[in-house]
Every structure is written in structure tokens, then in C-alpha cells.
Amino acid sequence: MEFEWNSDKRVANLVKHGVDFVDAVDVLYDVMALTLVDEGDLGEE
């Protein structure tokens, strides 16, 4: 799978959170990751 992102958002995220999107993509391939369903999520923001 290939990922692409807006370079301005990438820099903003790096400055704000200290995490580069390039590194964050690794979490999507983590075989030890645990995903939970939020039963309280009604799809509203």
C-alpha cells in the first residue's frame, strides 16, 4: 500500500506533535497492534 500526504500538513504535524507521517505509517503494519471498537461512538463529531 502506498501513502501520500500534503507536505504542509506533514510539517505542521511534525512541529505540533513531534511525529512525522513517514514514521506514523509504521503503526498500520504493527502485527502487535490492538484495535478496539468504541461502543459509545454514535458516528457524531
mmCIF file with all atom_site columns, C-alpha atoms in Angstrom:
data_model
loop_
_atom_site.group_PDB
_atom_site.id
_atom_site.type_symbol
_atom_site.label_atom_id
_atom_site.label_alt_id
_atom_site.label_comp_id
_atom_site.label_asym_id
_atom_site.label_entity_id
_atom_site.label_seq_id
_atom_site.pdbx_PDB_ins_code
_atom_site.Cartn_x
_atom_site.Cartn_y
_atom_site.Cartn_z
_atom_site.occupancy
_atom_site.B_iso_or_equiv
_atom_site.pdbx_formal_charge
_atom_site.auth_seq_id
_atom_site.auth_comp_id
_atom_site.auth_asym_id
_atom_site.auth_atom_id
_atom_site.pdbx_PDB_model_num
ATOM 1  C CA . MET A 1 1  ? 0.000   0.000  0.000  1.00 0.00 ? 1  MET A CA 1
ATOM 2  C CA . GLU A 1 2  ? 1.259   3.473  -0.824 1.00 0.00 ? 2  GLU A CA 1
ATOM 3  C CA . PHE A 1 3  ? 0.571   6.546  1.269  1.00 0.00 ? 3  PHE A CA 1
ATOM 4  C CA . GLU A 1 4  ? 0.697   10.177 0.285  1.00 0.00 ? 4  GLU A CA 1
ATOM 5  C CA . TRP A 1 5  ? 0.019   13.327 2.259  1.00 0.00 ? 5  TRP A CA 1
ATOM 6  C CA . ASN A 1 6  ? 0.038   17.072 1.996  1.00 0.00 ? 6  ASN A CA 1
ATOM 7  C CA . SER A 1 7  ? 3.587   18.262 2.722  1.00 0.00 ? 7  SER A CA 1
ATOM 8  C CA . ASP A 1 8  ? 2.350   21.348 4.620  1.00 0.00 ? 8  ASP A CA 1
ATOM 9  C CA . LYS A 1 9  ? 0.242   19.139 6.915  1.00 0.00 ? 9  LYS A CA 1
ATOM 10 C CA . ARG A 1 10 ? 3.196   16.788 7.339  1.00 0.00 ? 10 ARG A CA 1
ATOM 11 C CA . VAL A 1 11 ? 5.399   19.641 8.575  1.00 0.00 ? 11 VAL A CA 1
ATOM 12 C CA . ALA A 1 12 ? 2.617   21.039 10.790 1.00 0.00 ? 12 ALA A CA 1
ATOM 13 C CA . ASN A 1 13 ? 2.085   17.624 12.382 1.00 0.00 ? 13 ASN A CA 1
ATOM 14 C CA . LEU A 1 14 ? 5.810   17.216 12.951 1.00 0.00 ? 14 LEU A CA 1
ATOM 15 C CA . VAL A 1 15 ? 6.037   20.614 14.654 1.00 0.00 ? 15 VAL A CA 1
ATOM 16 C CA . LYS A 1 16 ? 2.856   20.169 16.718 1.00 0.00 ? 16 LYS A CA 1
ATOM 17 C CA . HIS A 1 17 ? 3.193   16.501 17.737 1.00 0.00 ? 17 HIS A CA 1
ATOM 18 C CA . GLY A 1 18 ? 6.820   15.632 17.029 1.00 0.00 ? 18 GLY A CA 1
ATOM 19 C CA . VAL A 1 19 ? 5.705   12.772 14.777 1.00 0.00 ? 19 VAL A CA 1
ATOM 20 C CA . ASP A 1 20 ? 6.476   12.527 11.085 1.00 0.00 ? 20 ASP A CA 1
ATOM 21 C CA . PHE A 1 21 ? 3.814   10.906 8.895  1.00 0.00 ? 21 PHE A CA 1
ATOM 22 C CA . VAL A 1 22 ? 6.600   8.791  7.374  1.00 0.00 ? 22 VAL A CA 1
ATOM 23 C CA . ASP A 1 23 ? 7.184   7.204  10.792 1.00 0.00 ? 23 ASP A CA 1
ATOM 24 C CA . ALA A 1 24 ? 3.498   7.112  11.770 1.00 0.00 ? 24 ALA A CA 1
ATOM 25 C CA . VAL A 1 25 ? 2.667   4.838  8.823  1.00 0.00 ? 25 VAL A CA 1
ATOM 26 C CA . ASP A 1 26 ? 4.556   2.034  10.594 1.00 0.00 ? 26 ASP A CA 1
ATOM 27 C CA . VAL A 1 27 ? 1.720   1.674  13.105 1.00 0.00 ? 27 VAL A CA 1
ATOM 28 C CA . LEU A 1 28 ? -0.532  0.408  10.302 1.00 0.00 ? 28 LEU A CA 1
ATOM 29 C CA . TYR A 1 29 ? 1.769   -2.571 9.822  1.00 0.00 ? 29 TYR A CA 1
ATOM 30 C CA . ASP A 1 30 ? 2.251   -3.390 13.522 1.00 0.00 ? 30 ASP A CA 1
ATOM 31 C CA . VAL A 1 31 ? 1.329   -7.065 13.986 1.00 0.00 ? 31 VAL A CA 1
ATOM 32 C CA . MET A 1 32 ? 1.072   -6.458 17.745 1.00 0.00 ? 32 MET A CA 1
ATOM 33 C CA . ALA A 1 33 ? -1.439  -3.595 17.378 1.00 0.00 ? 33 ALA A CA 1
ATOM 34 C CA . LEU A 1 34 ? -4.779  -3.926 19.119 1.00 0.00 ? 34 LEU A CA 1
ATOM 35 C CA . THR A 1 35 ? -7.827  -2.217 17.651 1.00 0.00 ? 35 THR A CA 1
ATOM 36 C CA . LEU A 1 36 ? -10.908 -1.737 19.806 1.00 0.00 ? 36 LEU A CA 1
ATOM 37 C CA . VAL A 1 37 ? -14.391 -0.688 18.781 1.00 0.00 ? 37 VAL A CA 1
ATOM 38 C CA . ASP A 1 38 ? -15.693 2.344  20.658 1.00 0.00 ? 38 ASP A CA 1
ATOM 39 C CA . GLU A 1 39 ? -19.203 1.175  21.523 1.00 0.00 ? 39 GLU A CA 1
ATOM 40 C CA . GLY A 1 40 ? -20.092 4.709  22.623 1.00 0.00 ? 40 GLY A CA 1
ATOM 41 C CA . ASP A 1 41 ? -19.287 6.188  19.219 1.00 0.00 ? 41 ASP A CA 1
ATOM 42 C CA . LEU A 1 42 ? -22.512 7.185  17.500 1.00 0.00 ? 42 LEU A CA 1
ATOM 43 C CA . GLY A 1 43 ? -20.754 8.490  14.410 1.00 0.00 ? 43 GLY A CA 1
ATOM 44 C CA . GLU A 1 44 ? -21.153 12.087 15.516 1.00 0.00 ? 44 GLU A CA 1
ATOM 45 C CA . GLU A 1 45 ? -18.331 14.567 15.869 1.00 0.00 ? 45 GLU A CA 1
#
